[in-house]
mmCIF file of C-alpha atoms in Angstrom:
data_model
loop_
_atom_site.group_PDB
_atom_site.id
_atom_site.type_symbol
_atom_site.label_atom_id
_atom_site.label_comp_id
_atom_site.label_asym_id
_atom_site.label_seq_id
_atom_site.Cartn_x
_atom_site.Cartn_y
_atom_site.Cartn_z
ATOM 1 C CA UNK A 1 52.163 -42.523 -19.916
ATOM 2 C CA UNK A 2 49.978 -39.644 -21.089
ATOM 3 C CA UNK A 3 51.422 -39.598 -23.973
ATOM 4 C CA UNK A 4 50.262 -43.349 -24.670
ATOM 5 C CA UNK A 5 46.514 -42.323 -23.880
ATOM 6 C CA UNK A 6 47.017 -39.553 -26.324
ATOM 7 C CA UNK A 7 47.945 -41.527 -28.798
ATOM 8 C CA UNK A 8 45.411 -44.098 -28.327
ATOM 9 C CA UNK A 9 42.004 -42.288 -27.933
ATOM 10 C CA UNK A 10 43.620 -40.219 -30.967
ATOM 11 C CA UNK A 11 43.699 -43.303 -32.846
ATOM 12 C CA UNK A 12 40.455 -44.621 -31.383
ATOM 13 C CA UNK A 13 39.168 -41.298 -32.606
ATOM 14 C CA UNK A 14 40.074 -41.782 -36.089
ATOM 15 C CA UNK A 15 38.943 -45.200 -36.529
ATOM 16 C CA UNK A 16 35.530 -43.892 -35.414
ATOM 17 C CA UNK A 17 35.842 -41.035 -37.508
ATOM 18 C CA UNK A 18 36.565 -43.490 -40.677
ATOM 19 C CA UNK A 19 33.631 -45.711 -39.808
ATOM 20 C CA UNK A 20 31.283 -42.843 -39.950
ATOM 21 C CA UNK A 21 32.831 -41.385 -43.417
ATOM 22 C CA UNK A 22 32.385 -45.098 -44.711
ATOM 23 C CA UNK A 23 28.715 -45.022 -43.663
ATOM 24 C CA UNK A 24 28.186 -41.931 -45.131
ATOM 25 C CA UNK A 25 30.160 -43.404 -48.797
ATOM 26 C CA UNK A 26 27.995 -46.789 -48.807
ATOM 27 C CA UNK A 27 24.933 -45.316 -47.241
ATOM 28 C CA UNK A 28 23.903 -48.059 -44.737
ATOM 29 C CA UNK A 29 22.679 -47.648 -42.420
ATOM 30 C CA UNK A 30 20.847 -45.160 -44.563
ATOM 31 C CA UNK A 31 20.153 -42.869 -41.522
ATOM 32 C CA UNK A 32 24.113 -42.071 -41.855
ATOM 33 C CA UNK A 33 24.020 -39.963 -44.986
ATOM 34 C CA UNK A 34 20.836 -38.039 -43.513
ATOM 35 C CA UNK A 35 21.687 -37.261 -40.424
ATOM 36 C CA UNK A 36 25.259 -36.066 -41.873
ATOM 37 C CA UNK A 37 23.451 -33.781 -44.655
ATOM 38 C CA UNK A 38 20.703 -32.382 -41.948
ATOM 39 C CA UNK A 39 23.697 -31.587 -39.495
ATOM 40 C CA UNK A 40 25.910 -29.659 -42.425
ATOM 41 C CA UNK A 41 22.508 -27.822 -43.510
ATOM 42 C CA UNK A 42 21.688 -26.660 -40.066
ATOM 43 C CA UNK A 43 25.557 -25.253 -40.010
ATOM 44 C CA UNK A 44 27.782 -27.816 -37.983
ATOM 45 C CA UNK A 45 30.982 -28.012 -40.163
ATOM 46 C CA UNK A 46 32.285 -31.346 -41.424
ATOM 47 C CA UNK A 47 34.513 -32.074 -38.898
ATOM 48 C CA UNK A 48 31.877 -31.154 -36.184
ATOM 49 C CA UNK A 49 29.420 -33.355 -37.786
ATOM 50 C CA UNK A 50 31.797 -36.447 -38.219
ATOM 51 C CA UNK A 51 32.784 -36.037 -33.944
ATOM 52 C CA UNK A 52 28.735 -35.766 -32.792
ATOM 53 C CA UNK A 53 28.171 -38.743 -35.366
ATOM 54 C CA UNK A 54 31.217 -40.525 -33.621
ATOM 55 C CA UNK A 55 30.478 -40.133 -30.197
ATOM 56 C CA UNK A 56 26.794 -41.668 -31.160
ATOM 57 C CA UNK A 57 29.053 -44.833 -32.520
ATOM 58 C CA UNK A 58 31.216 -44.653 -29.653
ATOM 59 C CA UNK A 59 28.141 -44.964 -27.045
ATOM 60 C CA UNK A 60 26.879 -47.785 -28.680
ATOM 61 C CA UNK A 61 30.198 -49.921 -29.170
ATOM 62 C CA UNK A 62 30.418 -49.478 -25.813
ATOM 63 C CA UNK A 63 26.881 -50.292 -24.258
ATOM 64 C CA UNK A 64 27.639 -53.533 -27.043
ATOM 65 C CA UNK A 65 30.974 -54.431 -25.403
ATOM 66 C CA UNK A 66 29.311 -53.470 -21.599
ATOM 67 C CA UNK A 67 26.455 -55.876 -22.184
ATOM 68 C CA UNK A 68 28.276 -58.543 -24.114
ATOM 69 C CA UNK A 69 25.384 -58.235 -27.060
ATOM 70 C CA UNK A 70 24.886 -57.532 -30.882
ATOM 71 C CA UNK A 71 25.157 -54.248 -32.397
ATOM 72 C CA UNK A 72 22.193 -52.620 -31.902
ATOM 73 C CA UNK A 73 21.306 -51.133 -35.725
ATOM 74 C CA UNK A 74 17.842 -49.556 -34.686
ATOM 75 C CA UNK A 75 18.957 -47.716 -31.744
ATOM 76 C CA UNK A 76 22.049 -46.708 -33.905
ATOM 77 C CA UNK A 77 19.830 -45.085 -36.573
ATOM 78 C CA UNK A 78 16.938 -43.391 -34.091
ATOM 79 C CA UNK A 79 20.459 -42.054 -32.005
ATOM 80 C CA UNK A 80 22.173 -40.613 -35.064
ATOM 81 C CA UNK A 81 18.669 -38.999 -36.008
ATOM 82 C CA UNK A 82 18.509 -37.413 -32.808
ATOM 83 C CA UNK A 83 21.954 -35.258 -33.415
ATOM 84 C CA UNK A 84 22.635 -33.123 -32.251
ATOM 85 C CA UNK A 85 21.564 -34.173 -29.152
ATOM 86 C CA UNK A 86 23.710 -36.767 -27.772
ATOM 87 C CA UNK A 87 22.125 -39.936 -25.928
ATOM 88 C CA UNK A 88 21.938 -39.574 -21.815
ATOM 89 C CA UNK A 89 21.125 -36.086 -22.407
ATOM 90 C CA UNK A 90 17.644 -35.290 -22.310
ATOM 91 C CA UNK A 91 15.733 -32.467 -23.550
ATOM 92 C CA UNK A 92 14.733 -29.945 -20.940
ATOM 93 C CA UNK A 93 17.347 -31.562 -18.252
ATOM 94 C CA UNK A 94 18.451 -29.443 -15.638
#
């Protein structure tokens, strides 16, 4: 059964992982290709930068899918520009 999970979030993983690298290609939303350059500049490696800009599209497909609403581009972009810190954690949080 674990096995399964595997499988899945690894595949779940990689889909996310393509939708960011095809946002980066095409440039929209625009913020993609930024945030990816600032992140490689500042020293996160490829891969590194790809997961963090993942997990950002992962939160908001599911806060979309939780609330039954639209995509919310804006928070997207001001999320992804706020790498590397992830939303829900907030600076200075103990």
């Amino acid at each position: 059964m674990s096995d399964i999970d595997d499988t899945e979030e690894s595949f779940a993983e990689d889909t996310l992982i393509q939708a960011i690298e095809n946002q980066i290609e095409s440039e929209q939303p625009p913020a993609a290709r930024a945030v990816f350059n600032k992140l490689t500049l500042v020293g996160y490696e490829r891969e590194d930068a790809l997961h963090l800009m993942a997990l950002v599209l992962a939160h908001e497909i599911e806060a979309m899918l939780a609330a039954d609403r639209p995509f919310d581009g804006a928070w997207y972009e001001q999320a992804l520009r706020a790498l590397p810190q992830l939303p829900g954690e907030e600076e200075g949080a103990e």
